[in-house]
Amino acid sequence: MKLFNLRGGVHPEGRKDLSADIPVRVLPLPKLLFVPLQQHIGAPATPVVNVGDHVLKGQLIAAAQGTVSSAIHAPTSGVIVGLGDHAAPHPSGLPVPTITLESDGNDAWITTETVTDPFALSAEDIAARVAAAGIVGLGGATFPAALKLNLSRNSGVQTLIMNGGECEPYLTCDDRIMRERALEIVEGIRLIALAVAAKEVLVGIEDNKPEAIAAMQSAVKGSEVKVVAMPSMYPMGSEKQIIQVLTGKEIPAGGRPADIGVLVHNVATAFAVQQAIRYSRPLLSRIVTVSGGAIKAACNVEALVGTPVQELIDFAGGYSQPAARLVLGGPMMGQQFSNTNVPVVKGTSGVLALTSQEIGQAEASPCIRCSTCVRACPVGLLPLEMAAHIRISNLAGAVTLGLKDCISCGSCSYVCPAHIPLVHYFNYAKGDLATQERAKLKQEATKKLAEARNERIARIERERAEAAAKRKAARAAKEAAAAAAKAEVV
Ligand code: SF4
Ligand code: SF4
């Protein structure tokens, strides 16, 4: 199959060998699970349990709130011991609303049904079951998967791309799931294709995962699904880039894949879809890579959502040397964290403990205008110019240069010989923009409320005046009639 060129991109050291060849092991059941209500893009889920309730594994504990949201289920059986705040898996580590579940050690499931012919289900039914299972994009985006299915079906998607790129260094969770669960993944892919009526189904896998490619090629035999080996390059696993390489199409600025007839899902999401449709199992766990030079025995573990990250580090033998940086996700786009009591959430692909040699913290020096960052940018932006605008607080200027199209891949920072943390500028500026946009929306909503209130007051006053005028007219008519009657008598 013809592949198209990826613009820009970099070749960071992969370090995937640390964990790639070790089969996935299931993490022992934790005693306490901290399940945040917000593990997805959109509105947080609303708890449907109370402290003291006993729940079964897979039972709904928080319902989706509105269209863009996702349901959350009990990762194991036990008792709800807290509905409060717990440290979030976020650089701030600030507490977020969380359901705390104390495991009863039985891991007892709710009653589930097995669907013998899932391909007999309608597209709407598949999407409804995916929504009920609380599935979100497991590649890191955490967009509610059912919503993506419905939007794609309605906009007439032609091509379904399954992302097995996993271009982030260190991460091997997608590699392992493809090697170990290829048949289930392919069934999930075919169900997604059915749900969106896709005409073409491609699975893109970087060519540094030959075992995963072989496993998936064997699993797709006799189906409409095609496995495509792609060159290994960062950020190949990013949505825009995988579409560009496999189809030659580019998402217009500010647009979505559906605008060009494409839907992209991650291979681990396909596994979750298969489990939900075939066995009615909600999304309760995920495979997480535990790696980095400071981890004693790097590995991949299947961890329940809500498991404290420290338990994964302990399971991997703890630290072999001091960790200079802890990261959730990959080293290029992941988030630094410091509190290891934060929980694994649906979007946690990796827990990395990196040494000071691995992060190589060099002092930033002035820009030498070498344009290396421009050549590395996969979106075709001008990182040095955008950063210059942000430095003088000219956000509008940075937006004009394409700040909103920046995918925060960090390729520009990675290659910068002056070690300028360009991507930090962009993330900071995007955070600022989001705050400004939220404030603007709030201001507009307040203005509308005030206008509606003023209109209501004016209407009430108008109605009162009209009623008073009517009463006055009626009184005048009555008095006139009385006067006329009196005059007649006289
Ligand atoms: S790579 Fe760094 S030094 Fe070179 S132009 Fe970009 S910001 Fe400047
Ligand atoms: S972080 Fe943004 S500007 Fe830098 S290379 Fe990636 S897309 Fe381009």
XYZ file of C-alpha atoms and ligand atoms in Angstrom:
506
model
C 0.000 0.000 0.000
C 1.258 3.471 -0.890
C 2.291 5.533 2.114
C 2.491 9.311 2.114
C 5.299 11.389 3.609
C 5.060 12.766 7.111
C 6.037 16.397 7.387
C 8.715 17.049 10.025
C 9.001 14.596 12.896
C 11.935 13.418 14.977
C 13.633 10.192 16.012
C 13.962 10.185 19.806
C 15.662 7.216 21.418
C 12.915 4.574 21.744
C 13.947 2.690 24.929
C 11.052 0.314 24.209
C 13.353 -2.666 24.683
C 13.067 -2.144 28.456
C 9.530 -3.580 28.513
C 8.484 -4.727 25.025
C 9.268 -8.407 25.395
C 7.721 -8.945 28.809
C 4.152 -10.346 28.728
C 1.431 -8.348 30.455
C 0.837 -9.318 34.094
C -2.292 -8.535 36.067
C -1.626 -6.269 39.037
C -2.792 -7.713 42.385
C -6.077 -6.305 43.666
C -5.421 -3.037 45.547
C -7.098 -2.478 48.928
C -8.238 1.055 48.109
C -9.183 2.409 44.690
C -9.515 6.133 43.978
C -11.830 6.582 41.001
C -12.020 10.203 39.745
C -15.323 11.396 38.271
C -13.487 13.162 35.446
C -11.414 10.744 33.400
C -12.554 11.901 29.991
C -13.041 14.962 27.821
C -16.356 16.607 28.752
C -18.510 16.899 31.839
C -17.586 14.875 34.927
C -19.777 11.885 35.740
C -22.347 12.148 38.556
C -22.120 9.639 41.428
C -25.073 7.244 41.725
C -23.809 5.581 44.926
C -23.519 6.668 48.544
C -20.896 6.087 51.194
C -21.535 2.688 52.759
C -23.023 1.103 49.607
C -21.701 -2.311 48.659
C -21.029 -2.546 44.920
C -20.146 -5.344 42.531
C -17.395 -5.262 39.954
C -18.728 -3.567 36.813
C -21.620 -1.828 38.608
C -22.326 1.744 37.511
C -21.066 4.117 40.207
C -21.197 7.421 38.307
C -23.453 8.235 35.362
C -22.493 10.264 32.306
C -23.711 13.838 32.543
C -24.888 15.232 29.205
C -23.758 14.381 25.681
C -20.008 14.780 26.138
C -19.301 12.683 29.213
C -18.673 9.092 30.172
C -20.013 6.575 32.699
C -17.780 5.144 35.426
C -18.064 1.662 36.927
C -16.766 -0.063 40.046
C -13.366 -1.591 39.150
C -13.889 -4.354 41.724
C -16.432 -5.405 44.358
C -16.352 -3.676 47.715
C -17.706 -0.823 49.778
C -17.840 2.858 48.851
C -15.871 4.525 51.653
C -15.546 8.036 50.297
C -17.181 10.587 48.024
C -14.749 13.457 48.233
C -11.511 14.795 46.812
C -8.300 12.947 46.019
C -5.053 13.985 44.303
C -5.472 14.073 40.532
C -3.129 12.465 37.996
C -2.208 15.928 36.737
C 0.937 18.081 37.100
C -0.867 20.256 39.672
C -1.724 17.185 41.779
C -4.676 19.237 43.053
C -7.531 17.192 44.517
C -10.496 16.361 42.266
C -13.897 14.779 43.052
C -13.268 11.065 43.492
C -15.139 7.937 44.604
C -13.073 5.836 47.003
C -13.784 2.109 46.963
C -12.492 -0.372 49.521
C -12.089 -3.752 47.895
C -13.763 -6.739 49.632
C -11.186 -9.039 48.050
C -13.815 -11.107 46.173
C -13.632 -9.274 42.829
C -17.268 -10.382 42.346
C -18.854 -9.338 39.033
C -22.348 -8.064 38.297
C -24.374 -10.405 36.068
C -23.161 -10.007 32.493
C -24.594 -11.385 29.253
C -22.611 -12.860 26.374
C -23.771 -11.813 22.917
C -23.287 -14.779 20.578
C -23.573 -12.757 17.361
C -22.495 -9.163 18.014
C -22.450 -8.474 14.260
C -26.253 -8.826 14.245
C -26.490 -5.681 16.412
C -27.472 -2.393 14.816
C -25.006 0.496 14.563
C -27.070 2.446 17.130
C -27.079 -0.522 19.524
C -23.281 -0.871 19.286
C -22.812 2.828 20.061
C -25.294 2.628 22.966
C -23.449 -0.355 24.468
C -20.087 1.408 24.049
C -21.543 4.444 25.872
C -22.976 2.265 28.656
C -19.554 0.637 29.099
C -17.900 4.025 29.722
C -15.349 3.569 26.939
C -13.137 6.511 26.065
C -10.234 6.809 23.622
C -7.420 4.857 25.272
C -4.668 6.387 23.146
C -4.613 9.332 25.536
C -7.295 11.624 24.110
C -10.043 10.134 26.368
C -12.826 11.422 24.126
C -16.040 9.431 24.788
C -15.885 6.641 22.163
C -19.647 6.325 21.598
C -19.959 10.008 20.778
C -17.163 9.643 18.229
C -19.023 6.665 16.682
C -22.303 8.580 16.440
C -20.684 11.735 15.028
C -18.733 9.689 12.478
C -21.800 7.697 11.353
C -23.795 10.885 10.921
C -21.039 12.583 8.929
C -20.519 9.613 6.566
C -17.054 8.343 7.457
C -15.385 6.337 4.679
C -12.115 5.254 6.269
C -11.584 3.826 9.739
C -7.968 4.041 10.892
C -6.916 2.007 13.907
C -3.923 3.573 15.549
C -1.249 1.103 16.599
C 1.524 3.642 16.071
C 2.638 4.014 19.683
C 5.428 6.380 18.689
C 6.154 7.705 22.201
C 9.465 6.397 23.562
C 9.292 3.828 26.404
C 5.594 2.961 25.887
C 4.872 -0.618 24.845
C 1.328 -1.161 26.153
C -0.219 -1.073 22.648
C 2.556 -3.292 21.302
C 1.812 -5.889 24.014
C -1.975 -5.750 23.618
C -1.613 -6.312 19.854
C 0.762 -9.236 20.405
C -1.395 -10.849 23.098
C -5.008 -9.973 22.217
C -5.018 -9.567 18.435
C -8.161 -11.638 17.772
C -10.227 -9.657 20.265
C -8.851 -6.367 18.883
C -9.783 -7.321 15.329
C -13.318 -8.238 16.427
C -13.537 -4.848 18.156
C -12.254 -3.103 15.004
C -14.882 -4.846 12.862
C -17.614 -3.813 15.308
C -16.444 -0.189 15.189
C -16.402 -0.398 11.364
C -19.973 -1.746 11.476
C -21.053 1.061 13.813
C -19.823 3.777 11.433
C -20.402 1.916 8.125
C -16.741 2.406 7.139
C -15.831 1.313 3.603
C -12.120 0.903 4.320
C -10.396 -0.234 7.530
C -6.657 0.264 8.066
C -4.540 -0.624 11.102
C -1.367 1.477 11.151
C 1.524 0.014 13.158
C 5.079 1.380 13.291
C 7.609 -1.007 11.771
C 9.565 -1.199 15.039
C 6.875 -3.648 16.288
C 7.335 -6.662 13.992
C 5.720 -9.130 16.442
C 2.614 -6.964 16.785
C 2.400 -6.582 12.997
C 2.653 -10.370 12.566
C 0.022 -11.043 15.257
C -2.403 -8.537 13.776
C -1.802 -9.739 10.195
C -2.643 -13.263 11.285
C -5.773 -12.082 13.137
C -7.181 -10.046 10.202
C -6.955 -12.930 7.707
C -10.264 -13.353 5.851
C -11.587 -9.969 7.006
C -11.844 -6.565 5.365
C -9.234 -5.136 7.778
C -5.772 -4.270 6.371
C -2.635 -4.026 8.516
C -0.141 -1.412 7.314
C 3.450 -1.144 8.567
C 4.439 2.519 8.846
C 7.944 3.970 9.249
C 8.921 4.574 12.878
C 8.999 8.267 13.479
C 7.673 10.544 16.186
C 4.784 11.698 16.231
C 3.486 9.014 13.841
C 0.876 7.937 16.406
C -0.709 11.363 16.515
C -4.141 11.517 14.854
C -3.322 14.090 12.175
C -0.044 12.422 11.276
C -1.351 8.860 10.956
C -4.150 10.119 8.688
C -1.629 12.005 6.568
C 0.704 9.008 6.228
C -2.014 6.433 5.456
C -4.360 8.492 3.271
C -2.408 11.539 2.104
C -5.281 13.690 3.420
C -4.816 16.639 5.761
C -7.323 17.788 8.344
C -8.104 21.454 7.638
C -6.972 23.936 10.312
C -9.420 23.823 13.203
C -11.181 20.805 11.651
C -11.781 17.190 12.705
C -10.949 13.872 10.983
C -14.664 13.409 10.193
C -14.441 16.543 7.992
C -12.313 14.516 5.561
C -14.271 11.246 5.997
C -11.903 9.580 8.479
C -12.334 8.166 11.981
C -9.302 7.255 14.106
C -9.446 4.957 17.132
C -6.703 3.360 19.178
C -6.159 -0.425 19.105
C -6.647 -0.698 22.890
C -10.007 1.051 22.492
C -10.987 -1.674 19.994
C -10.201 -4.304 22.639
C -12.400 -2.455 25.168
C -15.202 -2.245 22.575
C -15.010 -5.992 21.919
C -15.204 -6.768 25.645
C -18.181 -4.430 26.063
C -20.154 -5.728 23.093
C -19.356 -9.434 23.280
C -19.342 -9.831 27.092
C -21.107 -6.675 28.443
C -17.952 -5.784 30.369
C -17.476 -2.082 31.069
C -14.062 -0.452 30.926
C -12.517 -1.170 34.337
C -8.827 -1.658 33.640
C -6.122 -0.924 31.120
C -2.586 -1.963 30.259
C 0.023 0.450 31.591
C 3.750 0.491 30.779
C 5.900 0.948 33.894
C 9.350 1.923 32.686
C 12.284 4.321 32.736
C 15.893 4.052 33.816
C 14.991 4.502 37.488
C 12.564 1.531 37.537
C 14.069 -1.756 38.680
C 12.124 -4.139 36.409
C 10.253 -2.349 33.615
C 7.067 -4.167 32.576
C 3.486 -3.866 31.357
C 0.711 -4.427 33.853
C -3.040 -4.652 33.579
C -4.153 -2.265 36.311
C -7.639 -1.459 37.540
C -8.759 2.139 37.110
C -8.289 3.813 40.498
C -5.150 1.889 41.478
C -2.578 4.190 43.140
C 0.434 4.608 40.854
C 2.746 3.660 43.736
C 1.375 0.101 43.548
C 2.527 -0.154 39.911
C 5.986 1.135 40.834
C 6.192 -1.373 43.715
C 5.059 -4.195 41.412
C 7.920 -3.290 39.052
C 10.392 -3.726 41.937
C 10.519 -0.055 42.952
C 13.377 2.284 42.055
C 16.842 1.120 41.083
C 18.184 4.674 41.408
C 16.722 8.084 42.236
C 14.041 9.221 39.782
C 14.751 12.734 38.532
C 11.328 12.965 36.870
C 8.073 11.010 37.128
C 5.834 11.064 34.072
C 2.331 9.788 33.356
C 2.182 8.788 29.677
C 5.173 9.095 27.365
C 8.190 11.371 27.864
C 7.299 13.621 24.892
C 3.642 14.391 25.569
C 3.100 12.948 29.046
C 2.543 14.874 32.246
C 5.021 15.210 35.066
C 3.743 14.334 38.514
C 5.175 13.997 41.993
C 2.480 12.416 44.194
C 2.588 8.641 43.585
C -0.726 8.212 45.379
C -2.532 9.536 42.281
C -4.630 6.853 40.597
C -4.397 5.119 37.238
C -7.220 6.493 35.067
C -8.658 5.365 31.728
C -6.115 7.474 29.823
C -2.977 6.350 31.709
C -0.732 4.625 29.173
C 2.525 4.777 31.098
C 4.165 5.429 34.441
C 7.769 6.467 33.838
C 10.529 7.111 36.358
C 13.347 8.791 34.440
C 16.908 9.363 35.599
C 18.717 12.692 35.294
C 20.768 11.253 32.395
C 17.562 10.357 30.559
C 16.021 13.796 30.881
C 19.307 15.624 30.209
C 18.294 18.971 31.704
C 20.501 21.507 29.917
C 20.203 25.265 30.526
C 18.300 27.150 27.817
C 20.345 29.661 25.811
C 19.222 32.358 23.330
C 17.707 31.297 20.000
C 20.294 31.081 17.215
C 17.593 31.161 14.506
C 18.728 27.872 13.012
C 15.146 26.837 11.978
C 15.666 23.274 13.179
C 12.383 23.551 15.090
C 10.569 24.632 11.921
C 11.859 21.600 10.019
C 10.865 19.266 12.878
C 7.304 20.555 13.292
C 4.889 17.952 11.837
C 2.155 20.566 11.506
C 4.264 23.034 9.507
C 4.260 25.770 12.145
C 6.922 28.329 13.050
C 7.703 27.390 16.668
C 10.372 30.058 17.157
C 8.019 32.836 15.983
C 5.098 31.536 18.060
C 7.312 31.387 21.160
C 8.552 34.941 20.505
C 4.924 36.206 20.473
C 4.058 34.292 23.641
C 7.145 35.667 25.408
C 5.773 39.204 24.965
C 2.236 38.053 25.919
C 0.958 38.484 22.361
C -1.386 35.487 22.370
C -3.368 36.817 19.408
C -0.149 36.881 17.364
C 0.628 33.276 18.349
C -2.912 32.223 17.402
C -2.512 33.865 13.999
C 0.636 31.759 13.529
C -1.331 28.560 14.266
C -1.048 28.039 18.026
C -4.420 26.250 18.039
C -3.134 23.720 15.481
C -0.081 22.871 17.577
C -0.476 19.269 18.792
C 1.992 19.776 21.684
C 4.136 16.944 20.361
C 7.344 18.532 21.674
C 9.335 17.746 18.493
C 10.479 21.374 18.305
C 11.780 21.384 21.908
C 13.428 18.021 21.344
C 15.580 19.241 18.450
C 16.281 22.783 19.634
C 20.071 23.124 20.035
C 19.498 26.056 22.402
C 17.346 23.798 24.648
C 14.491 26.301 24.604
C 11.433 24.619 26.139
C 9.242 25.666 23.198
C 6.393 23.230 23.893
C 6.119 24.548 27.462
C 5.444 28.002 26.020
C 2.729 26.552 23.784
C 1.077 24.535 26.540
C 1.167 27.540 28.847
C -0.323 29.777 26.137
C -3.028 27.219 25.295
C -3.923 27.046 28.998
C -4.163 30.852 29.055
C -6.307 30.869 25.923
C -8.645 28.237 27.380
C -8.999 30.334 30.564
C -9.719 33.446 28.497
C -12.270 31.589 26.364
C -13.965 30.166 29.474
C -14.087 33.670 30.993
C -15.529 35.055 27.736
C -18.210 32.349 27.641
C -19.023 33.052 31.279
C -19.225 36.777 30.552
C -21.528 36.142 27.579
C -23.728 33.822 29.651
C -23.905 36.440 32.450
C -24.760 39.144 29.883
C -27.544 36.976 28.412
C -28.920 36.264 31.892
C -28.890 39.995 32.733
C -30.623 40.826 29.426
C -33.248 38.142 30.029
C -33.809 39.485 33.558
C -34.164 43.069 32.313
C -36.608 41.921 29.630
C -38.606 39.998 32.240
C -38.751 43.039 34.561
C -39.767 45.306 31.650
C -42.491 42.813 30.593
C -43.863 42.574 34.152
C -43.887 46.366 34.465
C -45.585 46.654 31.061
C -48.213 44.090 32.012
C -48.756 45.825 35.371
C -49.177 49.198 33.644
C -51.579 47.687 31.096
C -53.580 46.029 33.876
C -53.656 49.282 35.864
C -54.778 51.188 32.738
C -57.514 48.602 32.131
C -58.636 48.813 35.752
C -58.637 52.626 35.526
C -60.636 52.543 32.270
C -63.108 50.040 33.780
C -63.464 52.225 36.868
C -63.985 55.346 34.698
C -66.574 53.506 32.578
C -68.337 52.315 35.727
C -68.327 55.844 37.194
C -69.583 57.297 33.896
C -72.356 54.688 33.759
C -73.310 55.450 37.370
C -73.312 59.202 36.627
C -75.473 58.655 33.529
C -77.906 56.468 35.517
C -78.082 59.147 38.253
C -78.747 61.865 35.660
C -81.572 59.804 34.182
C -83.246 59.402 37.591
C -82.959 63.124 38.261
S 15.547 25.261 17.024
Fe 15.803 26.557 18.829
S 17.574 27.807 18.325
Fe 16.897 26.935 16.378
S 15.427 28.481 15.574
Fe 14.224 27.032 16.742
S 14.079 27.997 18.766
Fe 15.794 28.975 17.723
S 4.882 21.145 19.790
Fe 3.623 22.281 18.334
S 5.014 23.710 17.376
Fe 6.295 22.171 18.384
S 6.681 20.666 16.802
Fe 4.868 19.960 17.883
S 3.145 20.801 16.710
Fe 4.986 21.918 16.066
